[in-house]
């Protein structure tokens, strides 16, 4: 049956999620944005509100919600929706470093259905790679190198991304949450994790570059995250195993090579297909994206920031 969906936050990601909802045959019936004009502009057939409280008042016509507001809002909004019993897909990060997830945990313990938007794990590349690593096709993974690097011309992102009180930090939390989550999902728990980080872009108080090193069992890993004022070279993931190797590009193209042969997948529209797949995964109750799955990633990021401050 088609779901009636509330979208909270009618910015870039709110629009992207709304397209995914419609593509899956569901319907955006209500939109909340602090800026009511933005809420109205997201879907002319939906009801527009400037707060979640207003949207929920007298409404039993919401089957599910999506949160796509600036990151520091996620925890409170998710706790509110989860406490109201509304299954919710929340954009990453589900909280920013320093925020206490206790009230959210209590809401989730009450049975709330919460799904965190780890969109890159829904890329065909990562689906193929996860199966390959889990099946042992690559043998023992000896090294894992993930480099997420973006050209960031001025005004490429809204200003709040560079304000730690709203975003939680720089590239480590905004993009690193994806790469650390993927590494944990593919390799298991990460140990001996350490990071260096620094601003690069003039005027930034948050880190534009972070280099994270870790071990996962016998695997040596590194994750490099970069926002650069130029087009950076050499981004993507390389996994090297005793029986094979795999690569994933920033455009979603992938390749797995073993002695038995090779297979590959083409680049994808990373702003579209993974969000439809993610919405379907949420709808079908796919596991692996809950609070308990993602809290260890947030705790890790939190401790890396703390060590950076202390050091
Ligand atoms: N999964 C991904 O690949 C991916 C990519 C980009 C961004 N994100 C995440 O998506 C989230 C949203 O990012 P964005 O780029 O769409 O931001 P944005 O600034 O484009 O949109 C945010 C919207 O939220 C509204 N808003 C602000 N405070 C609000 C409140 N209290 N209640 C309701 N609405 C409010 C703003 O008016 C704006 O319309 C961020 O947390 C970001 O980390 C995820």
mmCIF file with all atom_site columns, C-alpha atoms and ligand atoms in Angstrom, residues 9-13 32-34 38 68-71 73-74 77 91-92 117 119 158 160-161 178 275, ligand 1:
data_model
loop_
_atom_site.group_PDB
_atom_site.id
_atom_site.type_symbol
_atom_site.label_atom_id
_atom_site.label_alt_id
_atom_site.label_comp_id
_atom_site.label_asym_id
_atom_site.label_entity_id
_atom_site.label_seq_id
_atom_site.pdbx_PDB_ins_code
_atom_site.Cartn_x
_atom_site.Cartn_y
_atom_site.Cartn_z
_atom_site.occupancy
_atom_site.B_iso_or_equiv
_atom_site.pdbx_formal_charge
_atom_site.auth_seq_id
_atom_site.auth_comp_id
_atom_site.auth_asym_id
_atom_site.auth_atom_id
_atom_site.pdbx_PDB_model_num
ATOM   1  C CA  . UNK A 1 9   ? 13.490 19.976 5.888  1.00 0.00 ? 9   UNK A CA  1
ATOM   2  C CA  . UNK A 1 10  ? 12.789 21.126 2.342  1.00 0.00 ? 10  UNK A CA  1
ATOM   3  C CA  . UNK A 1 11  ? 16.346 21.841 1.228  1.00 0.00 ? 11  UNK A CA  1
ATOM   4  C CA  . UNK A 1 12  ? 18.586 19.974 -1.199 1.00 0.00 ? 12  UNK A CA  1
ATOM   5  C CA  . UNK A 1 13  ? 18.196 16.620 0.525  1.00 0.00 ? 13  UNK A CA  1
ATOM   6  C CA  . UNK A 1 32  ? 7.792  20.902 7.482  1.00 0.00 ? 32  UNK A CA  1
ATOM   7  C CA  . UNK A 1 33  ? 10.367 23.633 7.018  1.00 0.00 ? 33  UNK A CA  1
ATOM   8  C CA  . UNK A 1 34  ? 11.265 26.513 9.323  1.00 0.00 ? 34  UNK A CA  1
ATOM   9  C CA  . UNK A 1 38  ? 10.308 26.331 1.204  1.00 0.00 ? 38  UNK A CA  1
ATOM   10 C CA  . UNK A 1 68  ? 16.585 16.309 6.165  1.00 0.00 ? 68  UNK A CA  1
ATOM   11 C CA  . UNK A 1 69  ? 17.335 19.390 8.261  1.00 0.00 ? 69  UNK A CA  1
ATOM   12 C CA  . UNK A 1 70  ? 20.755 20.785 9.296  1.00 0.00 ? 70  UNK A CA  1
ATOM   13 C CA  . UNK A 1 71  ? 22.502 18.092 11.320 1.00 0.00 ? 71  UNK A CA  1
ATOM   14 C CA  . UNK A 1 73  ? 18.368 19.308 14.569 1.00 0.00 ? 73  UNK A CA  1
ATOM   15 C CA  . UNK A 1 74  ? 18.258 15.564 13.811 1.00 0.00 ? 74  UNK A CA  1
ATOM   16 C CA  . UNK A 1 77  ? 13.375 15.858 15.701 1.00 0.00 ? 77  UNK A CA  1
ATOM   17 C CA  . UNK A 1 91  ? 19.687 11.927 7.270  1.00 0.00 ? 91  UNK A CA  1
ATOM   18 C CA  . UNK A 1 92  ? 23.156 11.351 8.571  1.00 0.00 ? 92  UNK A CA  1
ATOM   19 C CA  . UNK A 1 117 ? 20.479 7.467  5.812  1.00 0.00 ? 117 UNK A CA  1
ATOM   20 C CA  . UNK A 1 119 ? 23.026 6.382  1.338  1.00 0.00 ? 119 UNK A CA  1
ATOM   21 C CA  . UNK A 1 158 ? 25.062 26.127 2.627  1.00 0.00 ? 158 UNK A CA  1
ATOM   22 C CA  . UNK A 1 160 ? 25.802 26.009 8.142  1.00 0.00 ? 160 UNK A CA  1
ATOM   23 C CA  . UNK A 1 161 ? 28.006 23.077 7.005  1.00 0.00 ? 161 UNK A CA  1
ATOM   24 C CA  . UNK A 1 178 ? 29.781 7.461  5.478  1.00 0.00 ? 178 UNK A CA  1
ATOM   25 C CA  . UNK A 1 275 ? 17.992 7.217  -2.539 1.00 0.00 ? 275 UNK A CA  1
HETATM 26 N N1  . LIG B 2 .   ? 23.261 11.111 2.554  1.00 0.00 ? 1   LIG B N1  1
HETATM 27 C C1  . LIG B 2 .   ? 23.860 11.994 1.786  1.00 0.00 ? 1   LIG B C1  1
HETATM 28 O O1  . LIG B 2 .   ? 24.457 11.645 0.788  1.00 0.00 ? 1   LIG B O1  1
HETATM 29 C C2  . LIG B 2 .   ? 23.786 13.457 2.154  1.00 0.00 ? 1   LIG B C2  1
HETATM 30 C C3  . LIG B 2 .   ? 24.243 14.425 1.249  1.00 0.00 ? 1   LIG B C3  1
HETATM 31 C C4  . LIG B 2 .   ? 24.126 15.757 1.612  1.00 0.00 ? 1   LIG B C4  1
HETATM 32 C C5  . LIG B 2 .   ? 23.605 16.111 2.851  1.00 0.00 ? 1   LIG B C5  1
HETATM 33 N N2  . LIG B 2 .   ? 23.180 15.149 3.724  1.00 0.00 ? 1   LIG B N2  1
HETATM 34 C C6  . LIG B 2 .   ? 22.610 15.525 5.032  1.00 0.00 ? 1   LIG B C6  1
HETATM 35 O O2  . LIG B 2 .   ? 21.291 16.019 4.824  1.00 0.00 ? 1   LIG B O2  1
HETATM 36 C C7  . LIG B 2 .   ? 20.977 17.017 5.794  1.00 0.00 ? 1   LIG B C7  1
HETATM 37 C C8  . LIG B 2 .   ? 20.379 18.222 5.095  1.00 0.00 ? 1   LIG B C8  1
HETATM 38 O O3  . LIG B 2 .   ? 21.332 18.799 4.228  1.00 0.00 ? 1   LIG B O3  1
HETATM 39 P P1  . LIG B 2 .   ? 20.918 19.792 3.035  1.00 0.00 ? 1   LIG B P1  1
HETATM 40 O O4  . LIG B 2 .   ? 22.153 19.940 2.208  1.00 0.00 ? 1   LIG B O4  1
HETATM 41 O O5  . LIG B 2 .   ? 19.671 19.334 2.393  1.00 0.00 ? 1   LIG B O5  1
HETATM 42 O O6  . LIG B 2 .   ? 20.650 21.153 3.840  1.00 0.00 ? 1   LIG B O6  1
HETATM 43 P P2  . LIG B 2 .   ? 19.831 22.438 3.324  1.00 0.00 ? 1   LIG B P2  1
HETATM 44 O O7  . LIG B 2 .   ? 20.383 23.581 4.066  1.00 0.00 ? 1   LIG B O7  1
HETATM 45 O O8  . LIG B 2 .   ? 19.807 22.457 1.826  1.00 0.00 ? 1   LIG B O8  1
HETATM 46 O O9  . LIG B 2 .   ? 18.329 22.140 3.792  1.00 0.00 ? 1   LIG B O9  1
HETATM 47 C C9  . LIG B 2 .   ? 17.937 22.159 5.150  1.00 0.00 ? 1   LIG B C9  1
HETATM 48 C C10 . LIG B 2 .   ? 16.486 22.649 5.219  1.00 0.00 ? 1   LIG B C10 1
HETATM 49 O O10 . LIG B 2 .   ? 16.049 22.520 6.576  1.00 0.00 ? 1   LIG B O10 1
HETATM 50 C C11 . LIG B 2 .   ? 15.310 23.702 6.917  1.00 0.00 ? 1   LIG B C11 1
HETATM 51 N N3  . LIG B 2 .   ? 15.311 23.844 8.374  1.00 0.00 ? 1   LIG B N3  1
HETATM 52 C C12 . LIG B 2 .   ? 16.253 24.409 9.181  1.00 0.00 ? 1   LIG B C12 1
HETATM 53 N N4  . LIG B 2 .   ? 15.873 24.305 10.468 1.00 0.00 ? 1   LIG B N4  1
HETATM 54 C C13 . LIG B 2 .   ? 14.685 23.649 10.487 1.00 0.00 ? 1   LIG B C13 1
HETATM 55 C C14 . LIG B 2 .   ? 13.803 23.228 11.524 1.00 0.00 ? 1   LIG B C14 1
HETATM 56 N N5  . LIG B 2 .   ? 14.049 23.452 12.813 1.00 0.00 ? 1   LIG B N5  1
HETATM 57 N N6  . LIG B 2 .   ? 12.662 22.583 11.167 1.00 0.00 ? 1   LIG B N6  1
HETATM 58 C C15 . LIG B 2 .   ? 12.367 22.349 9.873  1.00 0.00 ? 1   LIG B C15 1
HETATM 59 N N7  . LIG B 2 .   ? 13.173 22.743 8.851  1.00 0.00 ? 1   LIG B N7  1
HETATM 60 C C16 . LIG B 2 .   ? 14.314 23.372 9.156  1.00 0.00 ? 1   LIG B C16 1
HETATM 61 C C17 . LIG B 2 .   ? 16.010 24.817 6.165  1.00 0.00 ? 1   LIG B C17 1
HETATM 62 O O11 . LIG B 2 .   ? 15.132 25.953 5.998  1.00 0.00 ? 1   LIG B O11 1
HETATM 63 C C18 . LIG B 2 .   ? 16.322 24.120 4.832  1.00 0.00 ? 1   LIG B C18 1
HETATM 64 O O12 . LIG B 2 .   ? 15.252 24.242 3.903  1.00 0.00 ? 1   LIG B O12 1
HETATM 65 C C19 . LIG B 2 .   ? 22.276 17.307 6.551  1.00 0.00 ? 1   LIG B C19 1
HETATM 66 O O13 . LIG B 2 .   ? 22.237 16.735 7.824  1.00 0.00 ? 1   LIG B O13 1
HETATM 67 C C20 . LIG B 2 .   ? 23.363 16.627 5.731  1.00 0.00 ? 1   LIG B C20 1
HETATM 68 O O14 . LIG B 2 .   ? 24.397 16.089 6.526  1.00 0.00 ? 1   LIG B O14 1
HETATM 69 C C21 . LIG B 2 .   ? 23.253 13.839 3.391  1.00 0.00 ? 1   LIG B C21 1
#
